[in-house]
Coordinates of C-alpha atoms in Angstrom, one line a residue:
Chain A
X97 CA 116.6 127.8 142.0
X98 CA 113.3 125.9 141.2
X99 CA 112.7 128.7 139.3
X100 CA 115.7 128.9 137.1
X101 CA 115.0 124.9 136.6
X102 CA 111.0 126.0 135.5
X103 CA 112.7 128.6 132.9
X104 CA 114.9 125.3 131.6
X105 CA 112.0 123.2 130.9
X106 CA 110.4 126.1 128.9
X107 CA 110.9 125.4 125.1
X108 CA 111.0 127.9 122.6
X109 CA 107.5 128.9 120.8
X110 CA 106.3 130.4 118.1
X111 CA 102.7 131.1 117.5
X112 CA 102.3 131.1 114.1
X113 CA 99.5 133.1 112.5
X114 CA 98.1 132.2 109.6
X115 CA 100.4 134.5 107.3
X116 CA 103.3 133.2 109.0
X117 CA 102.4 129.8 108.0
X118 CA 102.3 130.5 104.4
X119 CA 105.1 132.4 104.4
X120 CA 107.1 129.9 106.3
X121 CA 105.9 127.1 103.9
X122 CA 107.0 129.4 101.0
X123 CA 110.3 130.1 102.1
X124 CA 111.0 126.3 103.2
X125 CA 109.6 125.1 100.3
X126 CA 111.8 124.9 96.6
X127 CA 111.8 127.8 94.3
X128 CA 111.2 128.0 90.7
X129 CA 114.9 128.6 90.0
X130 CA 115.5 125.3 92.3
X131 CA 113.7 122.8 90.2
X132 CA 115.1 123.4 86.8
X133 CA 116.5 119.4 87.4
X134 CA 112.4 118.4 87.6
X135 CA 112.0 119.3 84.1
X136 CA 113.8 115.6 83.0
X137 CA 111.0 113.6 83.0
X138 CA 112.3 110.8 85.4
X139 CA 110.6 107.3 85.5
X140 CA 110.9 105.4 89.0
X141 CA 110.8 101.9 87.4
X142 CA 113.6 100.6 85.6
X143 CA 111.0 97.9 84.2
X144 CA 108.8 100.5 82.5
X145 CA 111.7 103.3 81.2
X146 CA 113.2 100.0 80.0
X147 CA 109.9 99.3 77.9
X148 CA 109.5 102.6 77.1
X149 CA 113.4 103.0 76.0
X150 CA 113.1 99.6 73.6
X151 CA 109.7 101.2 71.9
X152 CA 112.0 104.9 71.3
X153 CA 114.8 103.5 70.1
X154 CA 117.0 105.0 73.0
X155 CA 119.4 104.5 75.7
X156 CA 118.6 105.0 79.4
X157 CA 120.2 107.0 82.2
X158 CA 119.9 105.5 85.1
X159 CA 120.5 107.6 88.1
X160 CA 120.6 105.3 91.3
X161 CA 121.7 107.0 94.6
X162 CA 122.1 106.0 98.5
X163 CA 118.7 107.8 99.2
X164 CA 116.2 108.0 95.6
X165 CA 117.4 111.3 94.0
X166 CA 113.8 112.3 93.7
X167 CA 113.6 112.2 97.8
X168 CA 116.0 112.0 100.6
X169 CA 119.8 111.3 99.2
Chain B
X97 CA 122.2 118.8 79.3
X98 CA 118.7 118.4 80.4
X99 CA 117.6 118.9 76.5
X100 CA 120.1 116.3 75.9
X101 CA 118.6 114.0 78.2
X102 CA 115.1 114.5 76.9
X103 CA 116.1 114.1 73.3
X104 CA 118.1 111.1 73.4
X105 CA 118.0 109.3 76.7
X106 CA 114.9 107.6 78.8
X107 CA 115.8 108.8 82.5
X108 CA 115.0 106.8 85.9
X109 CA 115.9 107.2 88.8
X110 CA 116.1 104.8 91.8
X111 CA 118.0 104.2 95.1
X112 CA 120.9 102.1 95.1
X113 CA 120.1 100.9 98.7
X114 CA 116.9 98.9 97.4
X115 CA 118.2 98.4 94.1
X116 CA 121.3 96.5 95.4
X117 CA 119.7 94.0 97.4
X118 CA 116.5 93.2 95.5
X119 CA 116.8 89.5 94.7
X120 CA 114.5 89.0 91.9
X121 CA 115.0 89.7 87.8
X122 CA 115.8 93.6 87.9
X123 CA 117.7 93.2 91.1
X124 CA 120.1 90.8 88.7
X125 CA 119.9 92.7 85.9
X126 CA 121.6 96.2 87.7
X127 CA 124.1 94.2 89.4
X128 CA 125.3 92.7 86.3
X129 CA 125.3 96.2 85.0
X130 CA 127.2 97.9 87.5
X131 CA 129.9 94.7 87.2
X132 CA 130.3 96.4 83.9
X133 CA 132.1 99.6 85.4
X134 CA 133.9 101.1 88.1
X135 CA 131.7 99.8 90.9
X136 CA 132.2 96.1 90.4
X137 CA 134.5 95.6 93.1
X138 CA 132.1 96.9 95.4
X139 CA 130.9 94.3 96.6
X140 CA 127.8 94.4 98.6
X141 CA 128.8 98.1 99.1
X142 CA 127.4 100.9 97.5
X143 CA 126.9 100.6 93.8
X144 CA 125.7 104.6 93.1
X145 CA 126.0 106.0 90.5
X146 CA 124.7 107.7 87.1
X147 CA 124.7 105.1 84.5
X148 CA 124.2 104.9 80.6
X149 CA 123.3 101.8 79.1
X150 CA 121.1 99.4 76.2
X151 CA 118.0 98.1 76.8
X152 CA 119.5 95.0 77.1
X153 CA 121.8 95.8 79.8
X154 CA 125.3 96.8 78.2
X155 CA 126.5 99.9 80.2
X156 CA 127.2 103.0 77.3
X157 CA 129.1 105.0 80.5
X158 CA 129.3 105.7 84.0
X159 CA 129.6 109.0 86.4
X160 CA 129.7 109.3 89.5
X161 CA 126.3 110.7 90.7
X162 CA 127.3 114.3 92.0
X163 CA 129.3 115.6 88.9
X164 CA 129.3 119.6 88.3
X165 CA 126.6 119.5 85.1
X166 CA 129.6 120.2 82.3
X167 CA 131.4 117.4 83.7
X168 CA 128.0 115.0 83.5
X169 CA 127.4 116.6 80.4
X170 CA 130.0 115.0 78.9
X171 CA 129.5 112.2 80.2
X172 CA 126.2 112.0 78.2
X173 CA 128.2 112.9 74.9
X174 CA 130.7 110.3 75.6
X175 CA 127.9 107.6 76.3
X176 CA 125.6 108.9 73.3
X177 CA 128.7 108.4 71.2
X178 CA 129.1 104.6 72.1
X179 CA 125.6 103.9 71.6
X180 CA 126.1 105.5 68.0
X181 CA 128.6 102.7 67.3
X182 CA 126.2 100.4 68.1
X183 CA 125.1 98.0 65.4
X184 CA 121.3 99.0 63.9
X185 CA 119.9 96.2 65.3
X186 CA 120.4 97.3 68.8
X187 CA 119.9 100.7 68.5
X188 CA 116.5 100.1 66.2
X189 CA 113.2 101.5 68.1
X190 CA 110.0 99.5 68.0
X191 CA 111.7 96.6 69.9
X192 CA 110.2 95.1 72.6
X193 CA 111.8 93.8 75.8
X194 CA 110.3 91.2 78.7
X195 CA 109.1 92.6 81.8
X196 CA 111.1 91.8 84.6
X197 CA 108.2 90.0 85.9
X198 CA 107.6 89.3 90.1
X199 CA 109.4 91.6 92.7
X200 CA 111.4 91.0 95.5
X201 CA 108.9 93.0 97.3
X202 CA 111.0 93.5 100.4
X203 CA 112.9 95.9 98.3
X204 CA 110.5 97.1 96.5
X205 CA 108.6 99.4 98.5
X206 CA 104.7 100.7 97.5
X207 CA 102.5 103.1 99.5
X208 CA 99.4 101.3 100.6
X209 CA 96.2 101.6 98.6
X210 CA 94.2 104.6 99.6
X211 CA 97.6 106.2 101.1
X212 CA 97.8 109.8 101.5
X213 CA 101.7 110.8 100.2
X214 CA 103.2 114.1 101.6
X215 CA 105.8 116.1 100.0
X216 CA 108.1 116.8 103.4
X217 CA 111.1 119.4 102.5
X218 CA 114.0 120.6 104.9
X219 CA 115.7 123.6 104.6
X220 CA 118.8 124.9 106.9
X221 CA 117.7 128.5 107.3
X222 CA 119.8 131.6 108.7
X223 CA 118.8 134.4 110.9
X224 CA 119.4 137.9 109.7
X225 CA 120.4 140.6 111.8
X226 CA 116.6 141.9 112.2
X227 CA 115.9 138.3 114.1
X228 CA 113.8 137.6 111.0
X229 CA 115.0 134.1 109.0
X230 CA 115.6 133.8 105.3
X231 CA 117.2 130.8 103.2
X232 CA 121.4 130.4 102.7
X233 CA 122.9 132.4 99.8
X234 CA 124.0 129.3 97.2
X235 CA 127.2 127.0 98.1
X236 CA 130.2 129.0 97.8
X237 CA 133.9 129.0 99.9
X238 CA 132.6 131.1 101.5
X239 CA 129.4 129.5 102.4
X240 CA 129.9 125.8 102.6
X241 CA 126.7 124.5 103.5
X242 CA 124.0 122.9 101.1
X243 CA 121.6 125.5 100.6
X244 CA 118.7 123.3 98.9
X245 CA 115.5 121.7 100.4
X246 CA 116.0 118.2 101.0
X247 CA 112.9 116.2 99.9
X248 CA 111.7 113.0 101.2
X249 CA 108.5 111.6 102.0
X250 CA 105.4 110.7 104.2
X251 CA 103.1 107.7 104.1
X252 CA 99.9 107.5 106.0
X253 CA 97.1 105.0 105.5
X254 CA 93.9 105.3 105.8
X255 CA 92.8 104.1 108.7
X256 CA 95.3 106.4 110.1
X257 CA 93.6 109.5 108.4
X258 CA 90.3 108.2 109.8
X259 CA 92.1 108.1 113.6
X260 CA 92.9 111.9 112.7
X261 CA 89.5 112.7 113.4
X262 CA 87.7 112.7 116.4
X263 CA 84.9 110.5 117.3
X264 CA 82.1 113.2 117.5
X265 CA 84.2 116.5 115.8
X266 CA 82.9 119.6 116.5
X267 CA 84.2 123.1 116.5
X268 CA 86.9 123.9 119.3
X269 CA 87.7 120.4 120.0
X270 CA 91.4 119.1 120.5
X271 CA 92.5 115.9 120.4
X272 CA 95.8 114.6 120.8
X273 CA 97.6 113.6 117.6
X274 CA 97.8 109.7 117.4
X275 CA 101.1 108.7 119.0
X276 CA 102.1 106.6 115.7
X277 CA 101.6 109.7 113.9
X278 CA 103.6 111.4 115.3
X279 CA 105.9 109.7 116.4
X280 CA 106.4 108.4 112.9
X281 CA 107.0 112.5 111.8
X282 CA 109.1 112.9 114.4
X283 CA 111.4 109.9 113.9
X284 CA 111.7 110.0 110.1
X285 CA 110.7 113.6 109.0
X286 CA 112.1 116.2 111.9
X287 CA 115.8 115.6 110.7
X288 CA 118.5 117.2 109.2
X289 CA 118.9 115.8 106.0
X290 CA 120.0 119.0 104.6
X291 CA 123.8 117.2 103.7
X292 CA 122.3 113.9 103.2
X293 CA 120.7 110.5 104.7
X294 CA 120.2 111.1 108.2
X295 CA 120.1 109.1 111.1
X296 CA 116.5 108.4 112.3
X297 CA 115.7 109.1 115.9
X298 CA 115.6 106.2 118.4
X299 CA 112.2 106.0 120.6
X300 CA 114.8 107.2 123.4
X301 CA 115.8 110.2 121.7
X302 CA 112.2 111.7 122.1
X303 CA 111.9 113.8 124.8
X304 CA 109.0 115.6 123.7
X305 CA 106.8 114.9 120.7
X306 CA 103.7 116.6 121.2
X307 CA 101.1 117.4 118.6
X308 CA 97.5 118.3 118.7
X309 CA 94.4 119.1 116.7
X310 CA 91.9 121.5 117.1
X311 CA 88.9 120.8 114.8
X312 CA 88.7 124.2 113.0
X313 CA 85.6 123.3 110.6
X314 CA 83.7 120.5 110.5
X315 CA 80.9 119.1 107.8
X316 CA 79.2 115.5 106.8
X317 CA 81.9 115.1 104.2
X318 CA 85.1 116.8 105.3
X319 CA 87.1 118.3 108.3
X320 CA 89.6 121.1 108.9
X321 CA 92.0 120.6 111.4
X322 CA 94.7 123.0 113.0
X323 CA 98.0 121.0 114.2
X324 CA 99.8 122.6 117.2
X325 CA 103.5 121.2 118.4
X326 CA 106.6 121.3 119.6
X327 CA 109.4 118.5 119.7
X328 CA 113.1 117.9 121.6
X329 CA 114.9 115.1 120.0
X330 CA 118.2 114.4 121.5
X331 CA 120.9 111.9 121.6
X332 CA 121.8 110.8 125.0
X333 CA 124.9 112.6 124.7
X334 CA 123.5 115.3 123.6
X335 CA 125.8 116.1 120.9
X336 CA 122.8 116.4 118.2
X337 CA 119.2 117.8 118.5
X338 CA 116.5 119.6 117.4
X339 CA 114.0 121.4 119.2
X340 CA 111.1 122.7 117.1
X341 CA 107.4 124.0 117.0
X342 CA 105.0 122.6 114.6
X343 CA 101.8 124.3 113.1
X344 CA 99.7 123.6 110.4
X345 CA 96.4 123.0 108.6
X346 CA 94.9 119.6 107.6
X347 CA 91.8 119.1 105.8
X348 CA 90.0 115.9 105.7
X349 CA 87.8 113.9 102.8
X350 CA 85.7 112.3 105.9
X351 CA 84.3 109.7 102.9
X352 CA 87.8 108.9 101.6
X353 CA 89.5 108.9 104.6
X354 CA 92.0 111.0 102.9
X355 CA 93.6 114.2 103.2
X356 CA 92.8 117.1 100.9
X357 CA 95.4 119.7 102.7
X358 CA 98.7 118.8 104.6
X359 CA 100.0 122.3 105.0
X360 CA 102.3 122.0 108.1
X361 CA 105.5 123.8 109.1
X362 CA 108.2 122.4 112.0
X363 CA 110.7 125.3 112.7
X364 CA 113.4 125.2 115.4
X365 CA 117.0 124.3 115.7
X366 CA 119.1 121.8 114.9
X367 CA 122.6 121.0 115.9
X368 CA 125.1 118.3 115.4
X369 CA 125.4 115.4 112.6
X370 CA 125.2 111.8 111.5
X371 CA 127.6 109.7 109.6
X372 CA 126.1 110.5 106.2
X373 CA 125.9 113.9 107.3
X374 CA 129.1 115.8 108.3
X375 CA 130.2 119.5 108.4
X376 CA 127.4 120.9 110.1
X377 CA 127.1 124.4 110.8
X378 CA 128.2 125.1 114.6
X379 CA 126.1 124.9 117.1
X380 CA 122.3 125.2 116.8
X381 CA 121.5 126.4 113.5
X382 CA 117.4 127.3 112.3
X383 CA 116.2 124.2 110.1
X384 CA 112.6 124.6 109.1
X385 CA 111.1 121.5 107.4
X386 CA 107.7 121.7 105.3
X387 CA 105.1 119.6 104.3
X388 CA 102.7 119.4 101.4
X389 CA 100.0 117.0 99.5
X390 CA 102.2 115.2 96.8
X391 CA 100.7 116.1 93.2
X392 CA 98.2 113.1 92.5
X393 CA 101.1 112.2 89.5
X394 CA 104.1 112.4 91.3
X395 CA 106.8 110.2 90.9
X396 CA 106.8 106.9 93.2
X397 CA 109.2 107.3 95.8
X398 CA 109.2 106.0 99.0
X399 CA 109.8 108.0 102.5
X400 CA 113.7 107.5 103.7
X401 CA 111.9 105.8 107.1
X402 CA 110.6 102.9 105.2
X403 CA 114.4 101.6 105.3
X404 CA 114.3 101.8 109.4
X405 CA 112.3 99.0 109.5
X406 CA 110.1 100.6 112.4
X407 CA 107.8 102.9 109.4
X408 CA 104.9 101.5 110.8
X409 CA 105.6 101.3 114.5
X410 CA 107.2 104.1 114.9
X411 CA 105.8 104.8 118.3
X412 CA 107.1 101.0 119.9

């Protein structure tokens, strides 16, 4: 019984070499085809892409989110 | 569309949690913009959203923020063709507009000077047959689930880079991570945010956070660390977890006090949800997260964990 318990308290492991690292990080990671979106160059201050958008001579799209859409939404 | 947007619009993005509440200039001048469209009865409520509109504040058009791109597409057409009817004088370039001026710097979150910013993304992978793990085919009826990385961020100052290091390094040595280091990875950055914001882990939902370094290399000027972990976060109920390993690489600028190399992995399972992130897959699914140096011009955006209040403290 104190065994079976022992086995419980064991977690899972992994021992990572080196190449498993990479290719871990890799496949976690976003590919190319993934981060077409990235290619808008967004601002992150409304105060500046205003500035920026009076100068131009343009409109601005403002993309506000529960979570910043360039991190965790 | 993204041509579109490049030609014809000046795109920002920002989250509506901070942007909502900020009770200085531009904190006025968004909610007077989104009292302009659908969101206006919201309230103090969420005011999301994709919005076009003037310098000066007159909304062009408004989508909601998770359109199929034809669908947003023309909603830029439709907004471009209001600010067409514009008179000259608005439309004319070479104006220039005030600066909000002073920040309601509550909402308004920076990185401290000398930070070191990590990249951290989280991916819900799937086991093939052969036990080996791959990513999920793209959303589809048939496979419901997000298959994207969710990004966010990590923060860590200087001194806390410094406390990295152990007092006399040298080759073989193994310190324990510091605890509000850890902790603060644990809390903010082992989650499933894979469907969106997800709930951060309360100090008594750690039952195991441990991570240590083993100085790998060591010179005058820098230091290469090798981070060993393993995590269980659970609610008391247990009806969500996840159990992981950590490993990684982390090199040191000892004069800096900054990193040079954040390569670390977290791979385990994950199971159950928040209330911003239903339909999870059943039972305990593989989620791997990744971190990585942000580029030194990447945009300004703050880790979700700043919004916990406990960013700092993480280990209290």
């Amino acid at each position: 019984m104190k065994l079976y318990y022992l086995l419980l308290l064991v977690l899972p492991t992994i021992d990572f070499s080196d190449l498993q690292l990479r290719t871990l990080h890799q496949l976690i990671m976003p590919q190319t085809n993934e981060e077409a979106w990235e290619q808008i160059p967004w601002r992150t201050s409304l105060d500046q892409a205003r500035r920026e958008a009076a100068a131009a001579g343009k409109p601005l799209l403002l993309w506000e989110m529960d979570g910043h859409p360039l991190g965790c939404t | 569309m993204i041509q579109l947007v490049k030609e014809h619009f000046v795109p920002v993005a920002g989250d509506d949690w901070y942007q909502r509440r900020r009770q200085d200039d531009e904190g006025q001048f968004f909610r007077q913009l989104a009292e302009q469209g659908p969101r206006q009865k919201s309230g103090d409520g969420t005011k999301q959203g994709v919005y076009f509109l003037t310098v000066g504040g007159k909304l062009l058009g408004y989508k909601n923020g998770d359109l199929p791109p034809d669908l947003m597409k023309q909603g830029l057409r439709q907004a471009l063709a209001v600010w067409e009817r514009l008179p000259q004088s608005e439309r004319a370039a070479g104006q220039i507009v005030k600066s909000f001026g002073n920040s309601d710097e509550r909402f308004h979150p920076q990185p401290p000077r000398d930070a070191t910013i990590i990249d951290v993304y989280t991916r819900a992978l799937v086991r093939k047959p052969d036990g080996s793990l791959t990513a999920l085919e793209p959303r589809c009826e048939e496979q419901p689930h997000p298959h994207l990385p969710q990004r966010d961020r990590l923060w860590l100052n200087a001194e806390e880079v410094r406390s990295l290091i152990p007092k006399s390094p040298a080759v073989g040595q193994t310190i324990e991570m510091p605890k509000g280091i850890a902790w603060r990875i644990a809390r903010c950055n082992l989650t499933d945010n894979t469907r969106g914001e997800p709930p951060f882990w309360e100090s008594g939902e750690i039952e195991t956070c441990k991570m240590t370094l083993t100085v790998k290399a060591v010179a005058e000027d820098a230091i290469e660390l090798a981070l060993d972990g393993r995590v269980l976060l659970k609610t008391k109920r247990e009806d969500r977890g996840f159990e992981a390993t950590l490993a990684g690489i982390i090199a040191i600028d000892r004069r800096a006090n900054r990193a040079t190399r954040f390569d670390v992995v977290a791979l385990g399972e994950h199971w159950g949800h928040g209330t911003y992130t239903p339909k999870p897959r059943p039972g305990r699914s593989p989620l791997g997260v990744a971190m990585r140096l942000a580029a030194k011009d990447a945009p300004n955006v703050p880790p979700q964990g700043w919004k916990s209040g406990m960013y700092w403290q993480a280990d209290r």
